[in-house]
Coordinates of C-alpha atoms in Angstrom, one line a residue:
M18 CA 0.0 0.0 0.0
A19 CA 1.3 3.5 -0.9
R20 CA 1.9 5.8 2.0
T21 CA -0.6 8.5 2.7
G22 CA 0.2 12.2 2.7
S23 CA 0.2 12.2 6.5
R24 CA 2.9 9.5 6.5
A25 CA 4.9 11.3 3.8
L26 CA 4.8 14.4 5.8
L27 CA 6.0 12.6 9.0
D28 CA 8.7 10.8 7.1
A29 CA 10.0 14.1 5.7
L30 CA 9.9 15.8 9.1
R31 CA 11.8 12.9 10.7
E32 CA 14.4 13.0 8.0
N33 CA 15.0 16.6 8.8
G34 CA 15.6 15.9 12.4
T35 CA 12.2 16.8 13.9
E36 CA 11.7 15.6 17.5
H37 CA 8.6 17.6 18.6
I38 CA 5.6 19.0 16.7
F39 CA 3.8 21.8 18.5
G40 CA 0.1 22.3 17.8
I41 CA -3.5 21.3 18.5
P42 CA -5.4 18.5 16.7
G43 CA -8.5 19.4 14.7
T44 CA -11.1 17.5 12.8
L45 CA -9.3 18.2 9.4
T46 CA -5.9 17.2 10.8
L47 CA -6.9 14.0 12.6
P48 CA -5.4 11.8 9.8
F49 CA -2.0 13.3 10.5
Y50 CA -2.4 12.8 14.3
D51 CA -3.6 9.2 13.8
A52 CA -0.5 8.5 11.8
L53 CA 1.6 10.2 14.5
I54 CA 0.5 7.7 17.2
D55 CA 2.8 5.1 15.8
F56 CA 5.6 7.5 14.8
P57 CA 8.8 8.5 16.8
I58 CA 8.0 12.2 17.0
E59 CA 6.3 13.7 20.0
A60 CA 3.1 15.7 19.6
V61 CA 3.3 18.6 22.0
V62 CA -0.4 19.6 22.5
T63 CA -0.6 23.3 23.4
R64 CA -3.6 25.2 24.6
H65 CA -3.6 27.8 21.9
E66 CA -1.8 27.9 18.5
Q67 CA -0.1 31.1 19.6
G68 CA 1.4 29.1 22.4
A69 CA 2.5 26.5 19.9
G70 CA 4.4 29.2 17.9
F71 CA 6.1 30.7 21.0
A72 CA 7.1 27.2 22.3
A73 CA 8.6 26.3 18.9
D74 CA 10.4 29.7 18.9
A75 CA 12.0 29.0 22.3
Y76 CA 12.8 25.4 21.3
A77 CA 14.7 26.7 18.3
K78 CA 16.5 29.5 20.2
V79 CA 17.8 27.1 22.9
S80 CA 18.6 24.0 20.8
G81 CA 19.8 25.7 17.6
R82 CA 17.5 23.3 15.7
T83 CA 14.4 24.2 13.7
G84 CA 11.1 24.4 15.6
V85 CA 8.1 22.7 13.9
I86 CA 4.4 23.6 14.2
F87 CA 1.3 21.9 12.7
T88 CA -2.1 23.6 12.7
V89 CA -5.7 23.2 11.4
P90 CA -6.8 25.6 8.6
G91 CA -8.4 28.9 9.4
P92 CA -8.1 30.1 13.0
G93 CA -5.5 27.6 13.8
G94 CA -3.3 29.0 11.1
T95 CA -4.1 32.7 11.6
N96 CA -3.4 32.3 15.3
L97 CA 0.3 31.9 14.3
A98 CA 0.6 35.4 12.9
T99 CA 2.0 36.9 16.1
P100 CA 4.6 34.2 16.9
L101 CA 5.7 33.9 13.3
Q102 CA 6.2 37.6 13.0
S103 CA 8.1 37.5 16.3
A104 CA 10.3 34.7 15.0
F105 CA 10.8 36.6 11.7
E106 CA 12.1 39.7 13.5
D107 CA 14.3 37.6 15.9
A108 CA 15.7 35.3 13.1
V109 CA 14.4 32.1 14.6
P110 CA 14.2 29.0 12.3
I111 CA 10.7 27.6 12.3
V112 CA 8.7 25.4 9.8
A113 CA 5.0 26.1 10.2
I114 CA 2.8 23.5 8.5
T115 CA -0.7 24.8 8.1
A116 CA -3.5 22.7 6.8
A117 CA -5.9 24.3 4.3
L118 CA -9.3 23.3 2.9
A119 CA -9.4 21.1 -0.2
D120 CA -10.1 23.1 -3.4
P121 CA -13.7 21.9 -3.8
M122 CA -14.5 23.4 -0.4
R123 CA -13.1 26.9 -1.1
D124 CA -15.4 29.9 -1.3
K125 CA -18.5 28.1 0.0
S126 CA -18.5 29.6 3.6
A127 CA -17.2 26.3 4.8
I128 CA -15.7 25.9 8.2
H129 CA -12.1 27.2 8.5
D130 CA -12.1 28.6 4.9
V131 CA -9.2 31.0 4.9
D132 CA -6.7 31.7 2.1
M133 CA -3.8 30.0 4.0
E134 CA -1.5 30.4 1.0
N135 CA -1.5 34.2 1.6
A136 CA -2.7 34.8 5.1
L137 CA 0.7 34.6 6.7
R138 CA 2.9 35.5 3.8
A139 CA 4.1 38.7 5.4
C140 CA 5.2 36.8 8.5
V141 CA 7.5 34.2 6.9
K142 CA 10.5 34.0 4.5
T143 CA 8.6 32.0 1.9
V144 CA 5.4 29.9 1.5
L145 CA 5.6 26.5 -0.1
V146 CA 2.4 24.7 -1.4
P147 CA 2.6 21.1 -2.6
D148 CA -0.2 20.1 -4.9
S149 CA 0.2 16.4 -4.5
V150 CA 1.3 13.8 -1.9
A151 CA 4.5 13.3 -3.9
G152 CA 5.2 17.0 -3.5
I153 CA 5.0 17.0 0.3
P154 CA 8.5 15.6 1.0
P155 CA 10.4 18.0 -1.3
A156 CA 8.3 20.9 0.0
V157 CA 9.3 20.0 3.6
D158 CA 13.0 19.6 2.6
A159 CA 13.0 23.0 1.0
A160 CA 11.3 24.6 4.0
F161 CA 14.0 23.4 6.4
K162 CA 16.6 24.7 4.0
W163 CA 14.9 28.1 3.8
A164 CA 14.5 28.3 7.5
A165 CA 18.2 27.8 8.2
A166 CA 19.6 29.7 5.2
G167 CA 21.0 33.2 5.4
R168 CA 19.3 35.2 8.2
Q169 CA 17.3 32.4 9.7
G170 CA 13.5 32.7 10.1
P171 CA 10.1 31.0 9.8
V172 CA 8.8 29.3 6.7
Q173 CA 5.3 28.1 6.0
V174 CA 4.2 24.9 4.2
V175 CA 0.5 24.8 3.2
V176 CA -0.9 21.2 3.0
K177 CA -4.4 20.8 1.7
S178 CA -6.5 18.6 4.0
N179 CA -7.4 16.1 1.3
L180 CA -3.8 15.3 0.8
L181 CA -3.4 14.0 4.4
R182 CA -5.6 11.0 3.5
A183 CA -4.6 10.6 -0.1
E184 CA -2.1 8.0 -1.2
E185 CA 1.2 8.9 -2.7
E186 CA 1.2 8.9 -6.5
R187 CA 3.8 7.2 -8.6
V188 CA 5.7 9.9 -10.4
L189 CA 8.6 9.8 -12.8
R190 CA 10.1 12.9 -11.2
A191 CA 9.4 14.4 -7.8
P192 CA 8.0 18.0 -7.8
E193 CA 10.7 20.6 -7.2
F194 CA 10.6 23.8 -5.1
P195 CA 12.8 26.8 -5.2
L196 CA 15.8 26.6 -2.9
P197 CA 17.8 29.4 -1.2
G198 CA 21.1 30.4 -2.7
D199 CA 24.4 29.7 -1.1
P200 CA 25.4 32.1 1.7
P201 CA 27.7 34.9 0.6
A202 CA 31.4 34.4 1.2
P203 CA 33.1 37.3 2.9
D204 CA 35.0 39.6 0.5
E205 CA 38.8 39.0 1.1
A206 CA 39.7 42.6 0.3
G207 CA 37.1 43.7 2.8
L208 CA 38.5 41.5 5.5
D209 CA 42.0 42.9 4.8
K210 CA 40.6 46.4 5.2
A211 CA 38.8 45.5 8.4
A212 CA 41.9 43.9 9.9
E213 CA 44.0 47.0 9.1
A214 CA 41.4 49.2 10.8
L215 CA 41.3 47.0 13.9
L216 CA 45.1 46.8 14.1
A217 CA 45.4 50.5 13.9
A218 CA 42.8 51.1 16.5
K219 CA 43.9 52.2 20.0
R220 CA 40.5 51.7 21.7
P221 CA 38.7 49.0 19.7
V222 CA 35.5 47.3 20.9
I223 CA 33.5 44.3 19.6
Y224 CA 29.7 44.3 19.7
A225 CA 28.2 40.8 19.4
G226 CA 24.6 40.0 18.7
F227 CA 22.4 36.9 18.4
G228 CA 23.7 36.4 14.8
A229 CA 27.1 35.6 16.4
V230 CA 25.4 33.2 18.8
A231 CA 23.4 31.5 16.0
A232 CA 26.6 31.1 14.0
G233 CA 28.5 29.6 16.9
C234 CA 31.4 31.9 16.8
G235 CA 31.9 32.7 20.5
R236 CA 35.4 31.2 20.5
E237 CA 36.4 33.3 17.5
I238 CA 35.1 36.4 19.1
Q239 CA 37.0 35.7 22.3
L240 CA 40.3 35.0 20.4
L241 CA 40.0 38.1 18.4
A242 CA 39.2 40.2 21.5
S243 CA 42.4 38.8 23.1
R244 CA 44.4 39.7 20.0
L245 CA 43.1 43.2 19.9
G246 CA 42.9 43.8 23.7
A247 CA 39.3 44.8 23.0
P248 CA 36.3 44.5 25.4
V249 CA 33.2 42.8 24.1
V250 CA 29.7 44.3 24.4
T251 CA 26.7 42.1 23.6
S252 CA 23.1 42.6 22.6
I253 CA 20.4 41.2 24.9
K254 CA 20.1 37.9 23.1
G255 CA 23.8 37.9 22.5
R256 CA 24.4 37.6 26.3
G257 CA 26.6 34.7 27.3
I258 CA 28.5 34.4 24.0
L259 CA 31.3 35.0 26.4
S260 CA 30.7 34.3 30.1
E261 CA 30.0 37.6 31.9
K262 CA 32.7 36.6 34.4
D263 CA 35.2 36.7 31.5
P264 CA 37.4 39.8 31.9
L265 CA 36.9 40.6 28.2
N266 CA 33.1 40.8 28.5
F267 CA 31.6 44.2 29.5
G268 CA 28.0 42.9 29.1
V269 CA 25.0 44.6 27.5
A270 CA 25.3 48.2 26.3
T271 CA 23.0 49.4 29.1
F272 CA 25.4 48.3 31.9
E273 CA 26.7 51.2 33.8
G274 CA 29.8 52.7 32.2
C275 CA 29.4 50.9 28.9
E276 CA 28.0 54.0 27.0
D277 CA 31.1 55.9 28.1
M278 CA 33.4 53.2 26.8
L279 CA 31.5 53.1 23.5
S280 CA 31.8 56.9 23.2
E281 CA 35.5 56.7 23.6
A282 CA 36.1 53.7 21.2
D283 CA 37.7 54.5 17.9
V284 CA 36.6 51.4 16.1
C285 CA 33.6 49.1 16.6
L286 CA 33.4 45.6 15.1
A287 CA 29.7 44.6 15.1
V288 CA 29.0 40.9 14.5
G289 CA 25.5 39.6 13.8
T290 CA 23.4 42.5 15.3
G291 CA 20.9 44.8 13.7
F292 CA 21.1 47.4 16.5
G293 CA 17.4 47.2 17.2
Q294 CA 15.3 49.8 19.0
F295 CA 15.0 48.0 22.4
A296 CA 18.7 46.9 22.5
T297 CA 20.0 50.4 21.7
Q298 CA 17.9 52.4 24.1
Y299 CA 15.8 53.7 21.2
Y300 CA 18.8 54.1 19.0
R301 CA 20.6 56.3 21.5
I302 CA 23.5 54.0 22.4
P303 CA 26.6 55.8 21.1
I304 CA 28.0 53.4 18.5
P305 CA 31.4 54.7 17.2
E306 CA 31.4 56.3 13.8
N307 CA 34.1 54.0 12.6
L308 CA 31.8 51.0 12.5
I309 CA 32.7 47.7 10.8
Q310 CA 29.5 45.7 10.5
I311 CA 29.3 42.0 9.7
D312 CA 25.8 40.6 8.8
I313 CA 24.4 37.9 6.6
D314 CA 21.4 40.1 5.7
P315 CA 22.3 43.0 3.4
S316 CA 19.2 44.9 4.5
R317 CA 20.6 45.2 8.1
L318 CA 24.0 46.5 7.1
G319 CA 24.1 50.2 8.0
R320 CA 20.4 50.3 8.6
N321 CA 20.2 51.8 12.1
Y322 CA 23.8 53.1 12.4
P323 CA 25.8 54.1 9.4
A324 CA 28.7 51.6 8.8
R325 CA 32.0 52.8 7.5
Q326 CA 32.6 49.3 6.3
E327 CA 30.0 46.6 5.5
I328 CA 30.9 42.9 5.3
L329 CA 28.1 40.7 3.9
S330 CA 28.8 37.2 5.3
D331 CA 27.7 34.8 8.0
A332 CA 29.4 35.6 11.3
L333 CA 31.5 32.5 11.6
S334 CA 33.1 32.7 8.1
A335 CA 33.9 36.4 8.6
M336 CA 35.3 35.9 12.1
T337 CA 37.4 32.9 10.9
G338 CA 38.7 35.0 8.1
L339 CA 39.6 37.9 10.4
L340 CA 41.4 35.6 12.8
K341 CA 43.6 34.3 10.0
R342 CA 44.9 37.8 9.5
F343 CA 45.9 38.0 13.2
E344 CA 47.7 34.6 13.5
T345 CA 51.1 36.1 13.7
I346 CA 50.1 38.8 16.2
D347 CA 50.5 38.3 19.9
D348 CA 47.6 39.1 22.3
R349 CA 47.7 42.7 23.2
P350 CA 48.0 43.6 26.9
P351 CA 44.9 44.7 28.7
G352 CA 44.0 48.2 27.5
E353 CA 41.8 51.0 28.7
G354 CA 38.7 49.0 27.7
H355 CA 39.7 46.2 30.0
F356 CA 40.4 48.6 32.8
R357 CA 36.8 50.0 32.3
V358 CA 35.4 46.4 32.4
R359 CA 37.2 45.6 35.6
T360 CA 36.4 48.9 37.3
S361 CA 32.7 48.8 36.3
K362 CA 32.3 45.2 37.5
S363 CA 34.1 45.8 40.8
V364 CA 32.2 49.0 41.6
Y365 CA 28.9 47.4 40.7
A366 CA 29.6 44.3 42.8
E367 CA 30.4 46.3 45.8
R368 CA 27.3 48.4 45.4
L369 CA 25.2 45.3 44.9
R370 CA 26.6 43.6 48.0
A371 CA 25.6 46.7 50.1
Y372 CA 22.2 46.7 48.5
M373 CA 21.5 43.0 49.2
D374 CA 22.6 43.4 52.8
R375 CA 19.6 45.6 53.5
P376 CA 16.4 44.0 54.8
A377 CA 13.9 43.2 52.1
A378 CA 10.2 42.9 52.5
P379 CA 7.3 42.9 50.1
P380 CA 6.5 44.7 47.9
F381 CA 9.9 43.9 46.5
D382 CA 12.3 45.8 44.3
G383 CA 13.1 44.0 41.1
L384 CA 16.8 44.2 41.7
F385 CA 16.5 42.2 44.9
V386 CA 14.4 39.5 43.2
M387 CA 16.7 39.2 40.2
K388 CA 19.8 38.8 42.4
T389 CA 18.0 36.2 44.6
I390 CA 17.0 34.3 41.5
R391 CA 20.5 34.4 40.1
D392 CA 21.9 33.0 43.4
A393 CA 19.3 30.3 43.5
F394 CA 19.9 28.8 40.0
S395 CA 22.9 27.1 38.4
P396 CA 25.1 28.9 35.8
D397 CA 23.5 27.0 32.9
T398 CA 19.9 28.3 33.6
I399 CA 17.8 29.6 30.8
F400 CA 15.9 32.8 31.7
I401 CA 12.8 33.9 29.8
S402 CA 10.6 37.0 29.9
D403 CA 7.8 38.7 28.2
S404 CA 7.5 42.0 26.5
S405 CA 6.8 44.0 29.6
H406 CA 8.5 45.9 32.4
T407 CA 9.9 42.5 33.6
Q408 CA 11.9 42.2 30.4
S409 CA 14.1 45.1 31.4
W410 CA 15.1 43.3 34.7
L411 CA 16.7 40.6 32.6
M412 CA 19.2 43.3 31.4
E413 CA 20.4 44.0 35.0
Q414 CA 24.0 43.3 35.8
A415 CA 22.9 41.4 38.9
L416 CA 21.6 38.7 36.6
E417 CA 25.0 37.4 35.3
I418 CA 24.8 35.2 32.2
Y419 CA 27.5 32.5 31.6
R420 CA 26.3 30.6 28.5
P421 CA 24.9 31.5 25.1
R422 CA 21.2 30.9 24.4
S423 CA 20.4 31.7 28.0
V424 CA 18.1 34.8 27.6
L425 CA 14.9 34.3 25.6
L426 CA 12.4 37.0 24.8
S427 CA 10.4 38.4 21.9
E428 CA 12.9 41.3 21.5
A429 CA 12.1 43.0 18.2
Y430 CA 8.4 42.3 18.0
Q431 CA 7.8 42.8 21.8
S432 CA 4.9 40.4 22.1
M433 CA 3.2 39.7 25.4
G434 CA 2.1 36.1 26.0
Y435 CA 5.5 34.8 25.0
A436 CA 7.1 33.5 28.2
V437 CA 4.6 31.0 29.6
P438 CA 4.6 28.7 26.5
A439 CA 8.2 29.5 25.7
A440 CA 9.2 27.9 29.0
Y441 CA 8.2 24.4 28.0
G442 CA 9.5 24.9 24.5
A443 CA 12.9 25.8 25.9
K444 CA 12.9 22.8 28.3
L445 CA 12.2 20.4 25.5
G446 CA 15.0 22.0 23.5
A447 CA 17.5 21.7 26.4
P448 CA 16.1 19.1 28.9
E449 CA 19.3 19.2 30.9
R450 CA 19.1 22.9 31.7
P451 CA 16.9 24.6 34.3
V452 CA 14.4 27.1 33.0
C453 CA 13.2 30.1 35.0
V454 CA 10.6 32.5 33.7
I455 CA 10.4 36.1 35.0
V456 CA 7.0 37.4 33.9
G457 CA 4.6 40.2 34.8
D458 CA 1.2 39.5 36.1
G459 CA -0.5 41.0 33.0
S460 CA 1.6 38.9 30.7
F461 CA 1.1 35.7 32.7
V462 CA -2.7 36.0 32.6
M463 CA -2.6 36.6 28.9
A464 CA -1.2 33.0 28.4
C465 CA -1.9 31.2 31.6
G466 CA -3.8 28.4 29.8
E467 CA -0.4 27.2 28.6
L468 CA 0.4 26.2 32.2
A469 CA -1.8 23.2 31.6
A470 CA 0.4 22.2 28.7
A471 CA 3.5 22.6 30.9
V472 CA 2.1 20.4 33.6
S473 CA 0.9 17.7 31.2
L474 CA 4.5 17.5 29.8
G475 CA 5.8 16.5 33.2
V476 CA 8.7 19.0 33.0
D477 CA 10.4 21.0 35.8
L478 CA 9.8 24.7 35.3
T479 CA 9.9 27.8 37.5
Y480 CA 7.6 30.8 36.9
V481 CA 8.3 33.9 39.0
I482 CA 5.4 36.4 38.6
F483 CA 6.3 40.0 39.2
N484 CA 2.9 40.9 40.6
D485 CA 2.4 44.7 40.9
G486 CA -1.2 44.8 39.9
H487 CA -0.6 46.8 36.8
Y488 CA 0.6 46.8 33.2
G489 CA 3.9 48.0 34.6
A490 CA 5.6 49.5 31.6
L491 CA 2.6 51.4 30.5
R492 CA 2.1 52.7 34.0
H493 CA 5.6 53.9 34.2
S494 CA 5.2 55.8 30.9
Q495 CA 1.9 57.4 32.1
K496 CA 3.6 58.4 35.4
H497 CA 6.8 59.9 34.0
V498 CA 5.6 61.1 30.6
Y499 CA 1.9 61.8 30.9
G500 CA 1.8 63.6 34.3
E501 CA 0.4 60.6 36.3
R502 CA -2.7 60.4 34.2
Y503 CA -3.6 56.7 34.4
I504 CA -5.9 54.8 32.2
G505 CA -6.2 51.1 31.4
V506 CA -3.2 49.9 33.4
E507 CA -4.7 48.6 36.7
L508 CA -5.3 44.8 36.8
N509 CA -7.6 42.6 38.7
S510 CA -5.4 39.6 38.9
P511 CA -6.4 36.2 40.2
D512 CA -4.9 34.3 43.2
F513 CA -1.9 33.0 41.3
A514 CA -1.0 30.3 43.8
A515 CA -4.5 28.9 43.7
L516 CA -4.6 29.2 39.9
A517 CA -1.4 27.3 39.6
A518 CA -2.7 24.6 41.9
S519 CA -5.9 24.3 39.8
F520 CA -3.7 23.4 36.9
G521 CA -1.7 20.8 38.9
A522 CA 1.3 23.0 39.5
K523 CA 2.8 24.0 42.8
G524 CA 1.8 27.6 43.7
R525 CA 3.2 29.8 46.4
R526 CA 2.8 33.5 47.3
V527 CA 5.9 34.8 49.1
G528 CA 5.8 37.2 52.0
S529 CA 9.4 37.8 52.8
G530 CA 12.9 37.7 51.3
G531 CA 13.5 34.4 53.1
E532 CA 10.3 32.9 51.7
L533 CA 11.4 33.9 48.2
A534 CA 14.7 32.1 48.6
E535 CA 12.9 29.1 50.0
A536 CA 10.5 29.0 47.1
L537 CA 13.2 29.3 44.6
S538 CA 15.2 26.6 46.2
A539 CA 12.3 24.2 46.2
A540 CA 11.6 25.0 42.5
R541 CA 15.2 24.5 41.6
A542 CA 15.1 21.1 43.3
G543 CA 12.5 20.1 40.7
G544 CA 9.2 18.2 41.1
G545 CA 7.2 19.7 38.3
V546 CA 6.0 23.2 37.6
H547 CA 6.4 25.9 40.3
V548 CA 4.6 29.2 40.2
I549 CA 5.9 31.9 42.7
D550 CA 3.7 34.9 43.2
C551 CA 6.0 37.7 44.1
P552 CA 4.5 41.0 45.2
M553 CA 6.4 43.8 43.6
D554 CA 6.8 47.6 44.1
K555 CA 4.8 49.1 41.3
D556 CA 7.1 52.2 41.3
A557 CA 10.4 50.4 41.2
L558 CA 12.3 50.9 37.9
S559 CA 15.1 48.8 36.4
S560 CA 18.2 50.7 35.5
R561 CA 17.2 50.4 31.8
W562 CA 13.7 51.8 32.4
Q563 CA 15.2 54.7 34.4
R564 CA 17.2 55.5 31.3
T565 CA 14.1 55.0 29.1
M566 CA 12.0 57.4 31.2
K567 CA 14.8 60.0 30.9
T568 CA 14.7 59.6 27.1
F569 CA 10.9 60.0 27.1
T570 CA 10.8 63.0 29.3
A571 CA 13.6 64.7 27.5
D572 CA 11.9 64.0 24.1
P573 CA 8.1 63.6 24.6
G574 CA 7.8 62.4 21.0
S575 CA 9.8 59.3 22.0
S576 CA 6.9 58.1 24.2
E577 CA 5.2 56.9 21.0
K578 CA 7.9 54.2 20.9
A579 CA 7.2 52.8 24.3
T580 CA 6.4 49.1 24.6
N581 CA 4.0 47.5 27.0

């Protein structure tokens, strides 16, 4: 008997390394799920397709592999618009397989009738539509190639529901789909020029983004930094490409003293970063004019900061090429940049020790909670946040990061509802690593149904809810920019501990600093999903938000850029 379209689809996914498929079964996709019962791929049943998209996003960010989603036609497919656009902006490889109605059922007001071939086209790199069972495997193969090629991102495959039951046709030649071109090789003359500029620099600095993490060139960046005597600054998602205990690593650009160092630098080598709005303090981080930018996407070169030299290449090839030009050069002695790194870290550490020695009681300041979280968890922990005020706390120096792929968020798209499903996606992508979510009360409620999926998976997860009773980021904007005129920011939140228990998780509301440490210790020990309700000071600001508010009040027009 010839294999069905469902089996052809599963075989193709397996051949491309798929371990998990995120989604929700539906009437029109039951043939696929029936075939999946006897197949060595795990069906991760989420509670909303948006949750499936965010879980696949986190799985891919943590594992470096491609996340896979499968949805019903219509609402199941269109519910992916937000997570796919987020993945597109953050360069996350995802293959989203969306079923569609069979042609005879189109334009008849049938259930789930949506033009799935075009509904998500703006959110993905490309859309592939097989018109036969024989076309499904080559479409899936092409989708995985597209997702991983160039600047990574999501790809959609549309499979009409009738093909899931149909048997594979005998064909003389399998259908073909367009494939991405080969990645651009770095221009050798350009690398020569970049090496000359870096050698001549007295105060060079390296700025590494998630593109450098995705390319796996942390070692190359560390070696080049040693050769140049250059400190390394990272974007938010680039954190951990060098351990933040490394004397070369200054940390993110919003760490105290980093802006001064960037202002004084005479050359900046930027590797795999687009200098996005959130990461650059609304484009106000002082990136040096003598900017050498490496990126695999030509549209990102010089886009937000003018680059004196643009190198179109994947990060690893370009960094390998640059290192070859420094093979005969000894490591430079620590320079002024290193002095700034050491001074900044020692001053901050002393200040943090003094701060943590003070008694802490609810409602807590975020800095105290972040330091307590860092002390409770192992160096390889993955930290996740939503687009909210809590996201800014992940950029605090108190939360040191030691490994790449350790900070997950919807950075460019700034989507709320990300963190709750992203947690179990990350855990499936790296089962050996602890996962801790820092999420606002508003964001948690937006996606709390996914707690049921997390519990059903039987994984160990920790959710720390920053409960201040408000949409915190919006409230801060209204307080500091709009003269304390508040509207639409006060929340009527549930009893989070009771809510967690109703889902089968372990819930606890903490009433002191000691109870917070105890709750985190219990969560770190495992035993399923832990939800810690942490009462927070609604007026406390992270250092990043303090700078943001200064930006808004100095330039009221900037308030239009605020995120929630």
